[in-house]
Every structure is written in structure tokens, then in C-alpha cells.
Amino acid sequence: MTRQQRYFVQALARGLKVLQVFSAEHPRLTLSQISERTGYNVVAVQRYTDTLMELGFLKRNRHREFFLGPQVLSLGFAFLNRTQLKKIAEEYISEFSERVQRTLNMAILDGPEVIFIYRKEVHRFLSYDLHAGSKLPAHCTGSGKCLLAGLDDHSLKELLRTADLYRVTPYTIVDPEALWDDLMLTRERGYSIANREWISDLYSLGVPVINQEAKMEAAVNLSLSLEDAKGAHLKSMLEQFIELGRSLSAAMGYQGPYPVIPIADPSGDAS
């Protein structure tokens, strides 16, 4: 027996094989379909899927179909660097950040949190120890509120019912009904506002990045000081930021109206 064979963990290999059966052609699979594709019996597949869901690598919709969760992404940033979205972010967000001298982040939703998939920081302005892969609460951040507003009503209500909407600053919205109302306003506007909700001296805007299927791929947030978030200056920054979101979405193939918050398919179709 070789050293490689001696340290081979079969249970881990089988769990990874479950993840590998998902693809662009087959983003959602039932328990029996996973069993058929892996060759494992349904009881074993049930154990693997339960474990992978508990760890955030799989999610399941109301039709009992499984799909990959954002936790897969957190392990794959080396691959992510080669994706279309990352390349587009580097091009558009970097240019915008340098031009306006403000920090921007691109994020995706992971349950009650957001994961940064790209960050362009202006060190002289609102510098924090954050980077690609960092997680922040969704309920009080610009990108998070934008992404939450894009959930279907059932999923959003369930998340607000079960999530720990903890207070970060005196301005954090912690009441589920009040947050629901705020997110409905976000849908109406087409962009989000987090006013001192995560950091007391920070005003954050969030806009969606929409793909060619008119689904929200990610959200981008722009961080402003309270001094920036006033009058004509705020209006100008907002207009420029919305134009950035429009350009990012167009680069992803979206051709519809903007700004708009696309609502997720309640079937759980991942976007």
C-alpha cells in the first residue's frame, strides 16, 4: 500500500464526488438523481447531502432539489480569479474606485451573511481589514441589503424569521418587520441604502449586478463618509454608482431596465 493510498479518506472523496455531479447543465438535482449520478445508494447520499447542507456547500429548495451553496465559492477563489465576473469587476470597479477615490466591494449572499468576492480599497479612505473572502452581516450592509431584497418573498420572510438580526450600531435595523419594509423600499428604488447601520460613520449604497438571464449575480457597494452623503455630492455619487452597476450588468449580458432589483425564482434556481 502506498502512502497516498494509506491516507486516502474514502468518505471525504465520496462527499466531494457529490459536489462534482452539479454543473452548468445540471445546477439542481434531486436525491435520486444524485444517487444515480454518483452510484451511491440513496441512504448514503442522504447522509452526504445533509452534511454538505449543514456546512453550507449545498442548499435545497422547496421542490427538494439540491444546488451548490456559496460556501463552495469560499474555497475556490483561485478559480474565481479566472471567471468572467471577477475580470469584469477588476476592470470596471477598479477604474471607478480610482476615479472617485472611494472603496467598493462586490459580494454574494450566503444565508444571513455576504461574502466579498472582490474588493477595491482606497487606503486613505475608510480603511478596514477586509478582503476577498471576508464575511459581513447582510442585514446592515449595502451589498447585503441589495442581495436580500432580491430574494423571493417566501425565502426572505424565512430568513428574517430565523436569522440573528443583531445590533451592530444604534442605527442597525433589528426588527424583522422594519427590515422587511426597508427591503421593500430597496426593491422600489432599485438600489439599497445602509445609513450608519454597520459602522456609525459609514453611509453605504448597494446596486445589483444582473446577468443575461436577468438574475442577480452579485451586488456592489460603495462606501461613503457621512460628509459625502449629503445634498448634491450624494446625488452625483449615486448617479455615477448606478451607471457603474448598469455597465457591470451590461458586461454580463443584461439588456433590461436599470436600476432594478430582480427577484429570485422561488424554485431555488441559483444565479
PDB file of C-alpha atoms in Angstrom:
ATOM      1  CA  MET A   1       0.000   0.000   0.000  1.00  0.00           C
ATOM      2  CA  THR A   2       1.402   3.384  -0.991  1.00  0.00           C
ATOM      3  CA  ARG A   3       1.458   6.368   1.356  1.00  0.00           C
ATOM      4  CA  GLN A   4      -1.163   8.024  -0.826  1.00  0.00           C
ATOM      5  CA  GLN A   5      -3.452   5.014  -0.524  1.00  0.00           C
ATOM      6  CA  ARG A   6      -2.863   4.783   3.230  1.00  0.00           C
ATOM      7  CA  TYR A   7      -4.032   8.356   3.840  1.00  0.00           C
ATOM      8  CA  PHE A   8      -6.907   8.294   1.354  1.00  0.00           C
ATOM      9  CA  VAL A   9     -10.188   9.170   3.127  1.00  0.00           C
ATOM     10  CA  GLN A  10     -12.979   7.453   1.234  1.00  0.00           C
ATOM     11  CA  ALA A  11     -15.824   9.293   2.991  1.00  0.00           C
ATOM     12  CA  LEU A  12     -14.302  12.648   2.050  1.00  0.00           C
ATOM     13  CA  ALA A  13     -13.827  11.525  -1.551  1.00  0.00           C
ATOM     14  CA  ARG A  14     -17.464  10.466  -1.745  1.00  0.00           C
ATOM     15  CA  GLY A  15     -18.647  13.774  -0.335  1.00  0.00           C
ATOM     16  CA  LEU A  16     -16.611  15.652  -2.928  1.00  0.00           C
ATOM     17  CA  LYS A  17     -17.996  13.426  -5.677  1.00  0.00           C
ATOM     18  CA  VAL A  18     -21.498  14.516  -4.649  1.00  0.00           C
ATOM     19  CA  LEU A  19     -20.469  18.134  -5.262  1.00  0.00           C
ATOM     20  CA  GLN A  20     -18.898  17.241  -8.598  1.00  0.00           C
ATOM     21  CA  VAL A  21     -22.150  15.953 -10.119  1.00  0.00           C
ATOM     22  CA  PHE A  22     -23.508  19.516 -10.235  1.00  0.00           C
ATOM     23  CA  SER A  23     -22.755  21.509 -13.367  1.00  0.00           C
ATOM     24  CA  ALA A  24     -23.986  24.384 -15.502  1.00  0.00           C
ATOM     25  CA  GLU A  25     -26.138  21.864 -17.380  1.00  0.00           C
ATOM     26  CA  HIS A  26     -27.425  20.292 -14.141  1.00  0.00           C
ATOM     27  CA  PRO A  27     -27.438  23.021 -11.441  1.00  0.00           C
ATOM     28  CA  ARG A  28     -30.285  21.398  -9.487  1.00  0.00           C
ATOM     29  CA  LEU A  29     -30.611  17.699  -8.677  1.00  0.00           C
ATOM     30  CA  THR A  30     -32.914  15.573  -6.557  1.00  0.00           C
ATOM     31  CA  LEU A  31     -31.701  12.964  -4.097  1.00  0.00           C
ATOM     32  CA  SER A  32     -32.415  10.139  -6.542  1.00  0.00           C
ATOM     33  CA  GLN A  33     -30.629  11.964  -9.368  1.00  0.00           C
ATOM     34  CA  ILE A  34     -27.543  12.433  -7.202  1.00  0.00           C
ATOM     35  CA  SER A  35     -27.717   8.749  -6.291  1.00  0.00           C
ATOM     36  CA  GLU A  36     -27.910   7.788  -9.961  1.00  0.00           C
ATOM     37  CA  ARG A  37     -25.015  10.038 -10.982  1.00  0.00           C
ATOM     38  CA  THR A  38     -22.688   9.036  -8.139  1.00  0.00           C
ATOM     39  CA  GLY A  39     -23.596   5.361  -7.975  1.00  0.00           C
ATOM     40  CA  TYR A  40     -24.170   5.652  -4.213  1.00  0.00           C
ATOM     41  CA  ASN A  41     -27.354   4.363  -2.609  1.00  0.00           C
ATOM     42  CA  VAL A  42     -29.985   6.892  -1.551  1.00  0.00           C
ATOM     43  CA  VAL A  43     -29.356   6.404   2.176  1.00  0.00           C
ATOM     44  CA  ALA A  44     -25.667   7.234   1.755  1.00  0.00           C
ATOM     45  CA  VAL A  45     -26.460  10.217  -0.463  1.00  0.00           C
ATOM     46  CA  GLN A  46     -28.873  11.487   2.186  1.00  0.00           C
ATOM     47  CA  ARG A  47     -26.060  11.477   4.759  1.00  0.00           C
ATOM     48  CA  TYR A  48     -23.665  13.286   2.431  1.00  0.00           C
ATOM     49  CA  THR A  49     -26.202  15.916   1.373  1.00  0.00           C
ATOM     50  CA  ASP A  50     -27.281  16.559   4.974  1.00  0.00           C
ATOM     51  CA  THR A  51     -23.647  17.077   5.959  1.00  0.00           C
ATOM     52  CA  LEU A  52     -22.910  19.303   2.970  1.00  0.00           C
ATOM     53  CA  MET A  53     -26.004  21.403   3.685  1.00  0.00           C
ATOM     54  CA  GLU A  54     -25.007  21.781   7.329  1.00  0.00           C
ATOM     55  CA  LEU A  55     -21.605  23.066   6.179  1.00  0.00           C
ATOM     56  CA  GLY A  56     -23.093  25.409   3.580  1.00  0.00           C
ATOM     57  CA  PHE A  57     -21.798  23.600   0.486  1.00  0.00           C
ATOM     58  CA  LEU A  58     -25.277  22.560  -0.656  1.00  0.00           C
ATOM     59  CA  LYS A  59     -28.703  24.140  -0.407  1.00  0.00           C
ATOM     60  CA  ARG A  60     -32.167  22.718  -1.050  1.00  0.00           C
ATOM     61  CA  ASN A  61     -35.245  24.431  -2.447  1.00  0.00           C
ATOM     62  CA  ARG A  62     -38.924  23.822  -1.756  1.00  0.00           C
ATOM     63  CA  HIS A  63     -39.062  21.214  -4.520  1.00  0.00           C
ATOM     64  CA  ARG A  64     -36.429  19.217  -2.607  1.00  0.00           C
ATOM     65  CA  GLU A  65     -33.844  19.868  -5.298  1.00  0.00           C
ATOM     66  CA  PHE A  66     -30.259  20.450  -4.210  1.00  0.00           C
ATOM     67  CA  PHE A  67     -27.942  23.113  -5.615  1.00  0.00           C
ATOM     68  CA  LEU A  68     -24.466  24.367  -4.773  1.00  0.00           C
ATOM     69  CA  GLY A  69     -24.189  26.861  -1.925  1.00  0.00           C
ATOM     70  CA  PRO A  70     -21.921  29.935  -1.690  1.00  0.00           C
ATOM     71  CA  GLN A  71     -19.573  28.078   0.670  1.00  0.00           C
ATOM     72  CA  VAL A  72     -18.231  26.268  -2.394  1.00  0.00           C
ATOM     73  CA  LEU A  73     -17.121  29.649  -3.663  1.00  0.00           C
ATOM     74  CA  SER A  74     -15.216  30.484  -0.486  1.00  0.00           C
ATOM     75  CA  LEU A  75     -12.904  27.531  -1.192  1.00  0.00           C
ATOM     76  CA  GLY A  76     -12.483  28.388  -4.840  1.00  0.00           C
ATOM     77  CA  PHE A  77     -11.099  31.892  -5.049  1.00  0.00           C
ATOM     78  CA  ALA A  78      -8.155  30.727  -7.146  1.00  0.00           C
ATOM     79  CA  PHE A  79     -10.667  29.525  -9.723  1.00  0.00           C
ATOM     80  CA  LEU A  80     -12.859  32.566  -9.193  1.00  0.00           C
ATOM     81  CA  ASN A  81      -9.988  34.795 -10.296  1.00  0.00           C
ATOM     82  CA  ARG A  82     -10.422  33.365 -13.800  1.00  0.00           C
ATOM     83  CA  THR A  83     -14.157  33.858 -14.100  1.00  0.00           C
ATOM     84  CA  GLN A  84     -15.918  36.436 -16.207  1.00  0.00           C
ATOM     85  CA  LEU A  85     -17.423  38.200 -13.206  1.00  0.00           C
ATOM     86  CA  LYS A  86     -14.070  38.672 -11.491  1.00  0.00           C
ATOM     87  CA  LYS A  87     -12.465  40.002 -14.661  1.00  0.00           C
ATOM     88  CA  ILE A  88     -15.313  42.419 -15.216  1.00  0.00           C
ATOM     89  CA  ALA A  89     -15.135  43.548 -11.588  1.00  0.00           C
ATOM     90  CA  GLU A  90     -11.419  44.213 -11.826  1.00  0.00           C
ATOM     91  CA  GLU A  91     -11.868  46.306 -14.949  1.00  0.00           C
ATOM     92  CA  TYR A  92     -14.930  48.367 -14.050  1.00  0.00           C
ATOM     93  CA  ILE A  93     -14.734  48.606 -10.257  1.00  0.00           C
ATOM     94  CA  SER A  94     -11.026  49.383 -10.161  1.00  0.00           C
ATOM     95  CA  GLU A  95     -11.431  52.225 -12.653  1.00  0.00           C
ATOM     96  CA  PHE A  96     -14.424  53.640 -10.786  1.00  0.00           C
ATOM     97  CA  SER A  97     -12.713  53.376  -7.394  1.00  0.00           C
ATOM     98  CA  GLU A  98      -9.604  55.145  -8.641  1.00  0.00           C
ATOM     99  CA  ARG A  99     -11.677  57.870 -10.268  1.00  0.00           C
ATOM    100  CA  VAL A 100     -13.870  58.692  -7.261  1.00  0.00           C
ATOM    101  CA  GLN A 101     -11.295  57.669  -4.626  1.00  0.00           C
ATOM    102  CA  ARG A 102     -13.731  55.500  -2.697  1.00  0.00           C
ATOM    103  CA  THR A 103     -13.746  51.870  -1.560  1.00  0.00           C
ATOM    104  CA  LEU A 104     -16.019  49.367  -3.337  1.00  0.00           C
ATOM    105  CA  ASN A 105     -16.847  45.704  -2.750  1.00  0.00           C
ATOM    106  CA  MET A 106     -18.574  43.033  -4.807  1.00  0.00           C
ATOM    107  CA  ALA A 107     -20.377  40.368  -2.788  1.00  0.00           C
ATOM    108  CA  ILE A 108     -22.716  37.386  -2.962  1.00  0.00           C
ATOM    109  CA  LEU A 109     -25.231  36.178  -0.394  1.00  0.00           C
ATOM    110  CA  ASP A 110     -24.515  33.271   1.943  1.00  0.00           C
ATOM    111  CA  GLY A 111     -27.563  32.884   4.169  1.00  0.00           C
ATOM    112  CA  PRO A 112     -27.645  35.846   6.582  1.00  0.00           C
ATOM    113  CA  GLU A 113     -24.167  36.973   5.521  1.00  0.00           C
ATOM    114  CA  VAL A 114     -22.388  38.283   2.446  1.00  0.00           C
ATOM    115  CA  ILE A 115     -19.068  37.024   1.112  1.00  0.00           C
ATOM    116  CA  PHE A 116     -16.813  39.519  -0.622  1.00  0.00           C
ATOM    117  CA  ILE A 117     -15.656  38.178  -3.976  1.00  0.00           C
ATOM    118  CA  TYR A 118     -13.810  41.349  -4.956  1.00  0.00           C
ATOM    119  CA  ARG A 119     -12.650  44.412  -3.025  1.00  0.00           C
ATOM    120  CA  LYS A 120     -11.010  47.594  -4.241  1.00  0.00           C
ATOM    121  CA  GLU A 121      -9.887  49.630  -1.262  1.00  0.00           C
ATOM    122  CA  VAL A 122      -8.716  53.216  -1.234  1.00  0.00           C
ATOM    123  CA  HIS A 123      -6.360  53.140   1.733  1.00  0.00           C
ATOM    124  CA  ARG A 124      -6.712  56.767   2.671  1.00  0.00           C
ATOM    125  CA  PHE A 125     -10.472  56.388   2.937  1.00  0.00           C
ATOM    126  CA  LEU A 126     -12.358  54.155   5.392  1.00  0.00           C
ATOM    127  CA  SER A 127      -9.647  51.507   5.536  1.00  0.00           C
ATOM    128  CA  TYR A 128     -10.667  48.264   7.272  1.00  0.00           C
ATOM    129  CA  ASP A 129      -9.151  44.802   7.493  1.00  0.00           C
ATOM    130  CA  LEU A 130     -11.380  43.269   4.818  1.00  0.00           C
ATOM    131  CA  HIS A 131     -10.544  41.309   1.673  1.00  0.00           C
ATOM    132  CA  ALA A 132     -11.955  38.834  -0.850  1.00  0.00           C
ATOM    133  CA  GLY A 133     -13.420  36.014   1.224  1.00  0.00           C
ATOM    134  CA  SER A 134     -14.386  38.257   4.154  1.00  0.00           C
ATOM    135  CA  LYS A 135     -17.904  37.840   5.527  1.00  0.00           C
ATOM    136  CA  LEU A 136     -20.197  40.542   6.907  1.00  0.00           C
ATOM    137  CA  PRO A 137     -23.812  40.515   8.122  1.00  0.00           C
ATOM    138  CA  ALA A 138     -26.254  41.042   5.274  1.00  0.00           C
ATOM    139  CA  HIS A 139     -28.952  42.873   7.224  1.00  0.00           C
ATOM    140  CA  CYS A 140     -26.889  46.012   7.841  1.00  0.00           C
ATOM    141  CA  THR A 141     -24.583  46.359   4.816  1.00  0.00           C
ATOM    142  CA  GLY A 142     -25.154  47.979   1.434  1.00  0.00           C
ATOM    143  CA  SER A 143     -24.426  44.896  -0.644  1.00  0.00           C
ATOM    144  CA  GLY A 144     -26.247  42.636   1.805  1.00  0.00           C
ATOM    145  CA  LYS A 145     -29.475  44.614   1.772  1.00  0.00           C
ATOM    146  CA  CYS A 146     -29.401  44.717  -2.024  1.00  0.00           C
ATOM    147  CA  LEU A 147     -28.996  40.933  -2.159  1.00  0.00           C
ATOM    148  CA  LEU A 148     -31.661  40.315   0.494  1.00  0.00           C
ATOM    149  CA  ALA A 149     -34.124  42.454  -1.459  1.00  0.00           C
ATOM    150  CA  GLY A 150     -33.603  40.111  -4.405  1.00  0.00           C
ATOM    151  CA  LEU A 151     -34.796  37.026  -2.535  1.00  0.00           C
ATOM    152  CA  ASP A 152     -38.281  35.759  -3.273  1.00  0.00           C
ATOM    153  CA  ASP A 153     -40.837  36.703  -0.616  1.00  0.00           C
ATOM    154  CA  HIS A 154     -41.003  33.259   0.988  1.00  0.00           C
ATOM    155  CA  SER A 155     -37.225  32.915   1.322  1.00  0.00           C
ATOM    156  CA  LEU A 156     -36.864  36.464   2.615  1.00  0.00           C
ATOM    157  CA  LYS A 157     -39.570  36.020   5.257  1.00  0.00           C
ATOM    158  CA  GLU A 158     -37.993  32.750   6.396  1.00  0.00           C
ATOM    159  CA  LEU A 159     -34.545  34.336   6.622  1.00  0.00           C
ATOM    160  CA  LEU A 160     -35.853  37.305   8.605  1.00  0.00           C
ATOM    161  CA  ARG A 161     -37.679  34.894  10.918  1.00  0.00           C
ATOM    162  CA  THR A 162     -34.654  32.708  11.653  1.00  0.00           C
ATOM    163  CA  ALA A 163     -31.621  34.980  11.247  1.00  0.00           C
ATOM    164  CA  ASP A 164     -29.891  36.688  14.143  1.00  0.00           C
ATOM    165  CA  LEU A 165     -30.535  40.319  13.229  1.00  0.00           C
ATOM    166  CA  TYR A 166     -28.079  41.539  15.827  1.00  0.00           C
ATOM    167  CA  ARG A 167     -27.413  45.192  16.526  1.00  0.00           C
ATOM    168  CA  VAL A 168     -24.055  46.469  15.278  1.00  0.00           C
ATOM    169  CA  THR A 169     -24.630  50.205  15.743  1.00  0.00           C
ATOM    170  CA  PRO A 170     -27.504  52.208  17.269  1.00  0.00           C
ATOM    171  CA  TYR A 171     -28.847  52.556  13.711  1.00  0.00           C
ATOM    172  CA  THR A 172     -28.933  48.853  12.780  1.00  0.00           C
ATOM    173  CA  ILE A 173     -32.429  47.669  11.860  1.00  0.00           C
ATOM    174  CA  VAL A 174     -33.038  44.628  14.059  1.00  0.00           C
ATOM    175  CA  ASP A 175     -36.834  44.345  13.902  1.00  0.00           C
ATOM    176  CA  PRO A 176     -37.823  41.850  11.158  1.00  0.00           C
ATOM    177  CA  GLU A 177     -40.917  43.824  10.117  1.00  0.00           C
ATOM    178  CA  ALA A 178     -38.998  47.097   9.923  1.00  0.00           C
ATOM    179  CA  LEU A 179     -36.255  45.416   7.896  1.00  0.00           C
ATOM    180  CA  TRP A 180     -38.856  43.892   5.580  1.00  0.00           C
ATOM    181  CA  ASP A 181     -40.305  47.371   4.957  1.00  0.00           C
ATOM    182  CA  ASP A 182     -36.826  48.752   4.311  1.00  0.00           C
ATOM    183  CA  LEU A 183     -36.076  45.982   1.811  1.00  0.00           C
ATOM    184  CA  MET A 184     -39.367  46.624   0.011  1.00  0.00           C
ATOM    185  CA  LEU A 185     -38.231  50.241  -0.413  1.00  0.00           C
ATOM    186  CA  THR A 186     -34.962  48.881  -1.794  1.00  0.00           C
ATOM    187  CA  ARG A 187     -36.921  46.917  -4.391  1.00  0.00           C
ATOM    188  CA  GLU A 188     -38.848  50.051  -5.366  1.00  0.00           C
ATOM    189  CA  ARG A 189     -35.700  52.175  -5.711  1.00  0.00           C
ATOM    190  CA  GLY A 190     -33.608  49.527  -7.435  1.00  0.00           C
ATOM    191  CA  TYR A 191     -30.682  50.093  -5.058  1.00  0.00           C
ATOM    192  CA  SER A 192     -30.027  49.776  -1.317  1.00  0.00           C
ATOM    193  CA  ILE A 193     -29.015  52.198   1.417  1.00  0.00           C
ATOM    194  CA  ALA A 194     -27.310  51.269   4.681  1.00  0.00           C
ATOM    195  CA  ASN A 195     -27.052  54.501   6.655  1.00  0.00           C
ATOM    196  CA  ARG A 196     -24.712  54.047   9.650  1.00  0.00           C
ATOM    197  CA  GLU A 197     -26.105  50.535  10.142  1.00  0.00           C
ATOM    198  CA  TRP A 198     -22.809  48.642  10.087  1.00  0.00           C
ATOM    199  CA  ILE A 199     -20.377  51.390  11.079  1.00  0.00           C
ATOM    200  CA  SER A 200     -21.636  54.571  12.716  1.00  0.00           C
ATOM    201  CA  ASP A 201     -19.720  56.922  10.419  1.00  0.00           C
ATOM    202  CA  LEU A 202     -20.373  54.996   7.184  1.00  0.00           C
ATOM    203  CA  TYR A 203     -23.055  55.511   4.543  1.00  0.00           C
ATOM    204  CA  SER A 204     -23.249  52.657   2.049  1.00  0.00           C
ATOM    205  CA  LEU A 205     -25.064  52.234  -1.251  1.00  0.00           C
ATOM    206  CA  GLY A 206     -25.648  48.899  -2.987  1.00  0.00           C
ATOM    207  CA  VAL A 207     -26.532  48.121  -6.605  1.00  0.00           C
ATOM    208  CA  PRO A 208     -27.217  44.757  -8.276  1.00  0.00           C
ATOM    209  CA  VAL A 209     -25.076  43.083 -10.916  1.00  0.00           C
ATOM    210  CA  ILE A 210     -27.537  41.356 -13.250  1.00  0.00           C
ATOM    211  CA  ASN A 211     -26.671  38.644 -15.756  1.00  0.00           C
ATOM    212  CA  GLN A 212     -28.014  37.834 -19.225  1.00  0.00           C
ATOM    213  CA  GLU A 213     -30.831  35.768 -17.697  1.00  0.00           C
ATOM    214  CA  ALA A 214     -31.981  38.851 -15.732  1.00  0.00           C
ATOM    215  CA  LYS A 215     -30.888  37.269 -12.438  1.00  0.00           C
ATOM    216  CA  MET A 216     -28.852  38.990  -9.765  1.00  0.00           C
ATOM    217  CA  GLU A 217     -25.309  37.662  -9.998  1.00  0.00           C
ATOM    218  CA  ALA A 218     -23.864  39.754  -7.156  1.00  0.00           C
ATOM    219  CA  ALA A 219     -24.126  43.192  -5.569  1.00  0.00           C
ATOM    220  CA  VAL A 220     -21.635  46.037  -5.373  1.00  0.00           C
ATOM    221  CA  ASN A 221     -21.485  48.520  -2.539  1.00  0.00           C
ATOM    222  CA  LEU A 222     -19.965  51.980  -2.402  1.00  0.00           C
ATOM    223  CA  SER A 223     -18.720  53.284   0.952  1.00  0.00           C
ATOM    224  CA  LEU A 224     -19.125  56.986   1.716  1.00  0.00           C
ATOM    225  CA  SER A 225     -18.349  59.123   4.724  1.00  0.00           C
ATOM    226  CA  LEU A 226     -21.274  60.940   6.313  1.00  0.00           C
ATOM    227  CA  GLU A 227     -19.874  64.189   4.959  1.00  0.00           C
ATOM    228  CA  ASP A 228     -20.016  62.755   1.425  1.00  0.00           C
ATOM    229  CA  ALA A 229     -23.584  61.553   1.890  1.00  0.00           C
ATOM    230  CA  LYS A 230     -25.207  64.960   1.595  1.00  0.00           C
ATOM    231  CA  GLY A 231     -27.031  67.017  -0.997  1.00  0.00           C
ATOM    232  CA  ALA A 232     -25.617  67.482  -4.454  1.00  0.00           C
ATOM    233  CA  HIS A 233     -22.498  65.429  -3.753  1.00  0.00           C
ATOM    234  CA  LEU A 234     -24.541  62.372  -2.743  1.00  0.00           C
ATOM    235  CA  LYS A 235     -26.783  62.822  -5.789  1.00  0.00           C
ATOM    236  CA  SER A 236     -23.753  62.929  -8.084  1.00  0.00           C
ATOM    237  CA  MET A 237     -22.114  59.889  -6.474  1.00  0.00           C
ATOM    238  CA  LEU A 238     -25.372  57.933  -6.632  1.00  0.00           C
ATOM    239  CA  GLU A 239     -25.839  58.697 -10.325  1.00  0.00           C
ATOM    240  CA  GLN A 240     -22.274  57.622 -11.105  1.00  0.00           C
ATOM    241  CA  PHE A 241     -22.626  54.491  -8.981  1.00  0.00           C
ATOM    242  CA  ILE A 242     -25.865  53.461 -10.682  1.00  0.00           C
ATOM    243  CA  GLU A 243     -24.127  53.915 -14.017  1.00  0.00           C
ATOM    244  CA  LEU A 244     -21.353  51.594 -12.783  1.00  0.00           C
ATOM    245  CA  GLY A 245     -23.960  48.960 -11.899  1.00  0.00           C
ATOM    246  CA  ARG A 246     -25.546  49.382 -15.313  1.00  0.00           C
ATOM    247  CA  SER A 247     -22.163  48.919 -17.015  1.00  0.00           C
ATOM    248  CA  LEU A 248     -21.312  45.830 -14.944  1.00  0.00           C
ATOM    249  CA  SER A 249     -24.698  44.291 -15.751  1.00  0.00           C
ATOM    250  CA  ALA A 250     -24.376  45.105 -19.455  1.00  0.00           C
ATOM    251  CA  ALA A 251     -20.960  43.443 -19.465  1.00  0.00           C
ATOM    252  CA  MET A 252     -22.652  40.337 -18.013  1.00  0.00           C
ATOM    253  CA  GLY A 253     -25.154  40.359 -20.890  1.00  0.00           C
ATOM    254  CA  TYR A 254     -28.087  42.127 -19.228  1.00  0.00           C
ATOM    255  CA  GLN A 255     -30.067  44.436 -21.521  1.00  0.00           C
ATOM    256  CA  GLY A 256     -33.104  45.390 -19.428  1.00  0.00           C
ATOM    257  CA  PRO A 257     -34.044  48.474 -17.386  1.00  0.00           C
ATOM    258  CA  TYR A 258     -31.733  49.653 -14.608  1.00  0.00           C
ATOM    259  CA  PRO A 259     -31.605  50.166 -11.670  1.00  0.00           C
ATOM    260  CA  VAL A 260     -33.893  47.289 -10.767  1.00  0.00           C
ATOM    261  CA  ILE A 261     -33.812  44.516  -8.166  1.00  0.00           C
ATOM    262  CA  PRO A 262     -34.558  41.197  -9.925  1.00  0.00           C
ATOM    263  CA  ILE A 263     -36.467  38.840  -7.635  1.00  0.00           C
ATOM    264  CA  ALA A 264     -35.137  35.290  -7.405  1.00  0.00           C
ATOM    265  CA  ASP A 265     -37.134  32.366  -8.754  1.00  0.00           C
ATOM    266  CA  PRO A 266     -38.765  30.714  -5.691  1.00  0.00           C
ATOM    267  CA  SER A 267     -37.894  27.323  -7.208  1.00  0.00           C
ATOM    268  CA  GLY A 268     -34.374  27.973  -5.948  1.00  0.00           C
ATOM    269  CA  ASP A 269     -32.690  28.384  -9.304  1.00  0.00           C
ATOM    270  CA  ALA A 270     -29.187  29.592  -8.490  1.00  0.00           C
ATOM    271  CA  SER A 271     -27.932  32.707 -10.216  1.00  0.00           C
TER     272      SER A 271
END
